[in-house]
CSV table of C-alpha atoms and ligand atoms in Angstrom, one decimal:
chain,number,residue,atom,x,y,z
A,1394,MET,CA,0.0,0.0,0.0
A,1395,PRO,CA,1.2,3.5,-0.7
A,1396,ASP,CA,1.9,6.0,2.2
A,1397,LEU,CA,-1.4,7.5,3.5
A,1398,ILE,CA,-1.1,11.2,4.0
A,1399,LYS,CA,-4.4,11.8,5.7
A,1400,LYS,CA,-7.5,10.0,6.7
A,1401,THR,CA,-10.4,12.3,7.4
A,1402,ILE,CA,-14.1,12.4,7.9
A,1403,ILE,CA,-16.3,14.5,5.5
A,1404,ARG,CA,-20.0,15.5,5.6
A,1405,SER,CA,-21.3,12.8,3.4
A,1406,ASP,CA,-23.7,9.9,3.9
A,1407,LEU,CA,-22.6,8.2,0.6
A,1408,CYS,CA,-18.9,8.1,1.5
A,1409,PRO,CA,-18.1,9.6,4.8
A,1410,ARG,CA,-14.4,8.7,5.0
A,1411,ILE,CA,-11.6,10.1,2.8
A,1412,TYR,CA,-8.1,8.5,2.3
A,1413,MET,CA,-5.5,10.9,0.8
A,1414,TYR,CA,-2.3,9.8,-0.8
A,1415,ASP,CA,0.6,11.5,-2.6
A,1416,THR,CA,1.3,8.9,-5.3
A,1417,VAL,CA,-0.6,5.7,-6.1
A,1418,ASP,CA,-0.7,3.4,-9.0
A,1419,SER,CA,-4.4,4.0,-9.5
A,1420,THR,CA,-7.1,5.2,-6.9
A,1421,ASN,CA,-9.4,2.4,-8.2
A,1422,ASN,CA,-6.7,-0.1,-7.3
A,1423,VAL,CA,-6.2,1.3,-3.9
A,1424,ALA,CA,-9.9,1.4,-3.3
A,1425,THR,CA,-10.1,-2.3,-4.1
A,1426,GLN,CA,-7.3,-3.0,-1.7
A,1427,LEU,CA,-8.9,-0.9,1.1
A,1428,ILE,CA,-12.2,-2.7,0.7
A,1429,GLU,CA,-10.5,-5.9,1.4
A,1430,GLU,CA,-8.2,-4.7,4.1
A,1431,LYS,CA,-10.7,-2.7,6.0
A,1432,ASN,CA,-13.7,-4.7,5.2
A,1433,GLN,CA,-15.6,-1.4,4.7
A,1434,ILE,CA,-17.5,0.4,2.0
A,1435,GLY,CA,-18.5,4.1,1.9
A,1436,PHE,CA,-15.1,6.1,1.4
A,1437,VAL,CA,-13.2,8.1,-1.0
A,1438,VAL,CA,-9.6,7.7,-2.2
A,1439,VAL,CA,-7.8,10.6,-3.6
A,1440,ALA,CA,-4.3,11.0,-4.8
A,1441,LYS,CA,-2.1,13.9,-6.1
A,1442,LYS,CA,-0.6,11.7,-8.8
A,1443,GLN,CA,-1.2,8.2,-10.4
A,1444,TYR,CA,1.4,6.3,-12.3
A,1445,ALA,CA,-0.6,3.4,-13.6
A,1446,ALA,CA,-4.2,4.6,-13.8
A,1447,SER,CA,-6.8,3.0,-16.1
A,1448,GLY,CA,-9.2,4.5,-18.5
A,1449,GLN,CA,-12.1,3.2,-20.5
A,1450,ALA,CA,-11.6,0.1,-22.7
A,1451,GLY,CA,-8.3,-0.7,-21.0
A,1452,ARG,CA,-6.6,2.5,-22.1
A,1453,ASP,CA,-4.0,4.1,-19.9
A,1454,TRP,CA,-4.9,7.4,-18.1
A,1455,GLU,CA,-2.2,10.0,-17.6
A,1456,SER,CA,-2.5,11.6,-14.1
A,1457,PRO,CA,0.1,14.2,-13.4
A,1458,LYS,CA,0.0,16.5,-10.3
A,1459,GLY,CA,-2.7,19.1,-10.4
A,1460,GLY,CA,-5.6,16.9,-11.5
A,1461,LEU,CA,-8.4,15.5,-9.5
A,1462,TRP,CA,-7.8,11.7,-9.4
A,1463,THR,CA,-10.3,10.1,-7.1
A,1464,SER,CA,-12.5,6.9,-6.5
A,1465,LEU,CA,-15.7,6.8,-4.6
A,1466,VAL,CA,-16.5,3.4,-3.0
A,1467,ILE,CA,-20.3,3.2,-2.4
A,1468,GLN,CA,-23.2,0.8,-2.1
A,1469,PRO,CA,-26.1,2.8,-3.6
A,1470,GLN,CA,-29.6,1.7,-3.2
A,1471,ILE,CA,-30.3,1.1,-6.9
A,1472,LYS,CA,-31.8,-1.7,-9.0
A,1473,PHE,CA,-29.7,-4.0,-11.2
A,1474,SER,CA,-31.5,-2.5,-14.3
A,1475,GLN,CA,-30.2,1.0,-13.2
A,1476,LEU,CA,-26.5,0.1,-13.2
A,1477,GLY,CA,-26.0,1.5,-16.6
A,1478,LEU,CA,-27.2,5.0,-15.3
A,1479,VAL,CA,-24.3,5.2,-12.8
A,1480,PRO,CA,-21.8,6.8,-15.4
A,1481,ILE,CA,-24.6,9.0,-16.7
A,1482,LEU,CA,-25.6,10.2,-13.3
A,1483,SER,CA,-21.9,10.6,-12.3
A,1484,ALA,CA,-21.1,12.7,-15.4
A,1485,VAL,CA,-24.1,14.8,-14.8
A,1486,GLY,CA,-23.0,15.4,-11.1
A,1487,ILE,CA,-19.5,16.3,-12.2
A,1488,ALA,CA,-20.8,18.8,-14.9
A,1489,LYS,CA,-23.0,20.4,-12.2
A,1490,ALA,CA,-20.2,20.6,-9.7
A,1491,LEU,CA,-18.0,22.3,-12.4
A,1492,ASP,CA,-20.8,24.6,-13.2
A,1493,THR,CA,-20.6,25.9,-9.7
A,1494,PHE,CA,-17.0,27.0,-10.5
A,1495,LYS,CA,-18.3,28.6,-13.7
A,1496,ILE,CA,-16.7,25.8,-15.8
A,1497,LYS,CA,-19.1,25.0,-18.6
A,1498,THR,CA,-19.0,21.5,-20.0
A,1499,LEU,CA,-20.8,19.2,-22.3
A,1500,LEU,CA,-21.2,15.4,-22.1
A,1501,LYS,CA,-20.4,12.6,-24.5
A,1502,TRP,CA,-21.9,9.2,-23.7
A,1503,PRO,CA,-21.2,7.3,-21.7
A,1504,ASN,CA,-18.9,9.3,-19.5
A,1505,ASP,CA,-16.7,11.9,-21.2
A,1506,ILE,CA,-16.6,15.4,-19.8
A,1507,LEU,CA,-15.9,18.0,-22.5
A,1508,ILE,CA,-15.2,21.8,-22.4
A,1509,LYS,CA,-18.3,23.4,-23.9
A,1510,HIS,CA,-16.5,26.0,-26.0
A,1511,ASN,CA,-14.1,23.7,-27.8
A,1512,LEU,CA,-15.4,20.1,-27.1
A,1513,LYS,CA,-12.0,19.0,-25.9
A,1514,LYS,CA,-12.0,16.3,-23.2
A,1515,ILE,CA,-11.1,17.2,-19.6
A,1516,GLY,CA,-12.3,14.2,-17.8
A,1517,GLY,CA,-13.7,10.7,-17.7
A,1518,ILE,CA,-15.2,8.2,-15.4
A,1519,LEU,CA,-14.4,4.5,-14.8
A,1520,VAL,CA,-17.1,2.6,-13.0
A,1521,GLU,CA,-16.0,-0.9,-11.5
A,1522,GLY,CA,-17.8,-3.0,-9.0
A,1523,LYS,CA,-18.6,-6.2,-7.4
A,1524,ILE,CA,-22.0,-7.6,-8.2
A,1525,THR,CA,-23.1,-11.1,-7.3
A,1526,GLN,CA,-26.2,-12.9,-8.6
A,1527,PHE,CA,-28.4,-11.4,-5.8
A,1528,SER,CA,-26.8,-8.1,-4.7
A,1529,LEU,CA,-24.7,-5.1,-5.5
A,1530,ASN,CA,-21.7,-5.5,-3.1
A,1531,TYR,CA,-20.1,-2.2,-4.0
A,1532,LEU,CA,-19.4,0.2,-6.9
A,1533,ILE,CA,-16.0,2.1,-7.4
A,1534,ILE,CA,-16.6,5.3,-9.3
A,1535,GLY,CA,-13.2,6.4,-10.6
A,1536,ILE,CA,-13.1,10.0,-11.7
A,1537,GLY,CA,-10.2,11.7,-13.5
A,1538,LEU,CA,-10.3,15.5,-14.2
A,1539,ASN,CA,-7.6,17.6,-15.8
A,1540,ILE,CA,-7.9,20.7,-13.6
A,1541,ASN,CA,-4.9,22.7,-12.5
A,1542,ASN,CA,-2.6,21.0,-14.9
A,1543,THR,CA,-0.7,22.5,-17.9
A,1544,LEU,CA,-0.6,20.6,-21.1
A,1545,ASP,CA,3.2,20.2,-21.0
A,1546,GLN,CA,2.6,17.7,-18.1
A,1547,TYR,CA,1.1,15.2,-20.6
A,1548,SER,CA,2.6,13.1,-23.4
A,1549,LYS,CA,2.8,14.7,-26.8
A,1550,LEU,CA,0.2,12.5,-28.4
A,1551,LEU,CA,-2.4,13.3,-25.7
A,1552,ARG,CA,-1.8,17.0,-25.7
A,1553,GLU,CA,-3.6,17.1,-29.2
A,1554,GLN,CA,-6.7,15.4,-27.8
A,1555,ILE,CA,-7.3,16.8,-24.4
A,1556,THR,CA,-7.2,20.0,-22.4
A,1557,THR,CA,-7.2,21.1,-18.8
A,1558,VAL,CA,-9.4,23.8,-16.9
A,1559,TYR,CA,-6.3,25.8,-16.3
A,1560,GLU,CA,-5.4,25.9,-19.9
A,1561,GLU,CA,-8.8,27.0,-21.0
A,1562,PHE,CA,-9.7,29.5,-18.2
A,1563,SER,CA,-6.3,30.5,-16.7
A,1564,LYS,CA,-7.5,29.9,-13.2
A,1565,LYS,CA,-6.8,27.4,-10.4
A,1566,ILE,CA,-9.6,25.6,-8.6
A,1567,ASP,CA,-9.4,24.1,-5.1
A,1568,LEU,CA,-9.4,20.4,-5.6
A,1569,ASN,CA,-10.8,19.7,-2.1
A,1570,CYS,CA,-13.8,22.1,-2.7
A,1571,LEU,CA,-14.3,20.5,-6.1
A,1572,LEU,CA,-14.3,16.9,-4.7
A,1573,GLN,CA,-16.7,18.0,-2.0
A,1574,GLU,CA,-19.1,19.5,-4.5
A,1575,ILE,CA,-19.0,16.3,-6.7
A,1576,ILE,CA,-19.7,14.1,-3.7
A,1577,HIS,CA,-22.7,16.2,-2.8
A,1578,GLN,CA,-24.0,16.2,-6.4
A,1579,LEU,CA,-23.7,12.5,-6.6
A,1580,GLU,CA,-25.5,12.1,-3.3
A,1581,ASP,CA,-28.3,14.1,-4.5
A,1582,SER,CA,-28.5,12.3,-7.8
A,1583,PHE,CA,-28.4,8.8,-6.3
A,1584,GLU,CA,-31.3,10.0,-3.9
A,1585,CYS,CA,-33.2,11.4,-6.8
A,1586,LEU,CA,-32.8,8.1,-8.8
A,1587,ARG,CA,-34.0,6.0,-5.8
A,1588,LEU,CA,-37.0,8.2,-5.1
A,1589,SER,CA,-38.3,9.1,-8.6
A,1590,GLY,CA,-36.5,7.0,-11.2
A,1591,SER,CA,-34.2,8.1,-14.0
A,1592,GLN,CA,-36.4,10.7,-15.7
A,1593,SER,CA,-34.9,13.9,-14.2
A,1594,ILE,CA,-31.3,12.6,-14.5
A,1595,LEU,CA,-31.8,11.8,-18.1
A,1596,LYS,CA,-33.4,15.2,-18.6
A,1597,GLU,CA,-30.3,16.8,-17.1
A,1598,TRP,CA,-28.0,14.7,-19.3
A,1599,LYS,CA,-29.9,15.6,-22.4
A,1600,GLU,CA,-29.4,19.3,-21.7
A,1601,LYS,CA,-25.7,18.8,-21.7
A,1602,ASP,CA,-25.5,16.0,-24.3
A,1603,ASN,CA,-23.2,16.5,-27.2
A,1604,ILE,CA,-24.0,13.7,-29.6
A,1605,ILE,CA,-27.8,13.2,-29.8
A,1606,GLY,CA,-28.7,13.7,-33.5
A,1607,MET,CA,-25.2,13.1,-34.8
A,1608,LYS,CA,-23.9,10.3,-37.0
A,1609,VAL,CA,-21.4,8.2,-35.1
A,1610,ILE,CA,-19.3,5.0,-35.1
A,1611,VAL,CA,-19.3,3.2,-31.8
A,1612,GLN,CA,-16.6,0.8,-31.0
A,1613,THR,CA,-17.8,-1.9,-28.5
A,1614,PRO,CA,-16.3,-5.2,-27.3
A,1615,GLU,CA,-18.8,-7.0,-29.6
A,1616,GLY,CA,-17.8,-5.0,-32.8
A,1617,GLU,CA,-18.3,-1.7,-34.5
A,1618,TYR,CA,-21.8,0.0,-35.0
A,1619,GLN,CA,-22.6,2.9,-37.2
A,1620,GLY,CA,-25.7,5.2,-37.1
A,1621,LYS,CA,-27.4,8.2,-35.8
A,1622,VAL,CA,-27.8,8.8,-32.1
A,1623,VAL,CA,-31.5,9.1,-31.4
A,1624,ASP,CA,-31.6,9.0,-27.7
A,1625,ILE,CA,-30.4,7.7,-24.4
A,1626,SER,CA,-32.6,5.0,-23.0
A,1627,PRO,CA,-34.2,5.0,-19.5
A,1628,ASN,CA,-31.4,2.7,-18.3
A,1629,GLY,CA,-28.6,4.7,-19.8
A,1630,GLN,CA,-28.0,2.9,-23.1
A,1631,LEU,CA,-27.1,4.7,-26.3
A,1632,VAL,CA,-29.9,4.3,-28.8
A,1633,LEU,CA,-28.6,4.3,-32.4
A,1634,GLU,CA,-30.7,4.1,-35.6
A,1635,ASN,CA,-28.6,2.4,-38.3
A,1636,SER,CA,-28.8,2.9,-42.1
A,1637,GLY,CA,-31.6,0.3,-42.3
A,1638,SER,CA,-33.7,2.3,-39.8
A,1639,ASN,CA,-33.2,-0.4,-37.2
A,1640,ILE,CA,-32.7,0.6,-33.6
A,1641,VAL,CA,-29.8,-0.7,-31.7
A,1642,ASN,CA,-29.3,-0.1,-27.9
A,1643,LEU,CA,-25.6,-0.2,-26.8
A,1644,SER,CA,-24.5,-0.6,-23.1
A,1645,THR,CA,-20.9,0.4,-23.6
A,1646,GLY,CA,-18.5,1.6,-26.1
A,1647,THR,CA,-16.3,4.5,-27.5
A,1648,VAL,CA,-18.2,7.0,-29.7
A,1649,PHE,CA,-16.5,8.6,-32.7
A,1650,ILE,CA,-18.4,11.4,-34.2
A,1651,GLN,CA,-18.7,11.1,-38.0
A,1652,ASP,CA,-20.8,14.1,-38.9
A,1653,ILE,CA,-20.8,17.2,-36.8
A,1654,ASN,CA,-23.6,18.8,-38.9
A,1655,LYS,CA,-26.5,17.3,-36.9
B,3101,BTN,C1,-11.8,7.4,-19.3
B,3101,BTN,O1,-11.2,6.7,-20.1
B,3101,BTN,O2,-12.4,8.4,-19.8
B,3101,BTN,C2,-12.1,7.2,-17.9
B,3101,BTN,C3,-10.9,7.7,-17.1
B,3101,BTN,C4,-11.0,7.4,-15.6
B,3101,BTN,C5,-9.7,7.8,-14.9
B,3101,BTN,C6,-9.9,7.8,-13.4
B,3101,BTN,S1,-8.7,8.7,-12.5
B,3101,BTN,C7,-9.1,8.0,-11.0
B,3101,BTN,C8,-9.5,6.6,-11.3
B,3101,BTN,N1,-8.3,5.7,-11.1
B,3101,BTN,C9,-8.1,5.1,-12.3
B,3101,BTN,O3,-7.2,4.3,-12.5
B,3101,BTN,N2,-8.9,5.5,-13.2
B,3101,BTN,C10,-10.0,6.4,-12.7
């Protein structure tokens, strides 16, 4: 285990404890180790740097100092059928938290956070979990946000595809305040999902969605799909209409926009 800098209590029902580290391989990995070691759920892991972090579809995730690299370990009261909404709800919560710092973002299914004015990626989400036949043991919501970083901290290849809040707005954000705001937003969203279903979360997603109406290619573990995005389903799937006017629902995948003229 890496050296723990601080263990502290925060005002949160969802994840009341927080473990802070200087450098870890991946906050999702440390979260998994802590679940085993402490036999507990309901905490946050945060690190200043990660050296072996994972992104979607097995990609590496560069995490230099200045970003928010965190994993929330929770056991939400949701139905199995609602699991696909977790990345959606998390992305909406992060966008709302960034709004409070006047950082305007758009969302790309299932979990990309983009800067509104140039559609460059500033963050993503990696949800992992332990689910048995009968119950949801826990979820790890891994969140990576390029915040106070400069682009020269990233590899040359990545610099062309991403950006950071600092590069776009020339201002630095208090990472602790941002994390606290994200946790509160997620708490509210899970409560809203539990009490009244997915409708209002999907409404909020659609207000910030960047791909509905566009022609896209989606790479999934089962193969490639091409079509027009027509909706996000009530359980968080991407709804595509292909050239034969057939509707395909996709649970996961990487979206590449083909035609930006909606
Ligand atoms: C993506 O590919 O868009 C998802 C990236 C998720 C990265 C975060 S950083 C904190 C947590 N730890 C990891 O190893 N991954 C996630």
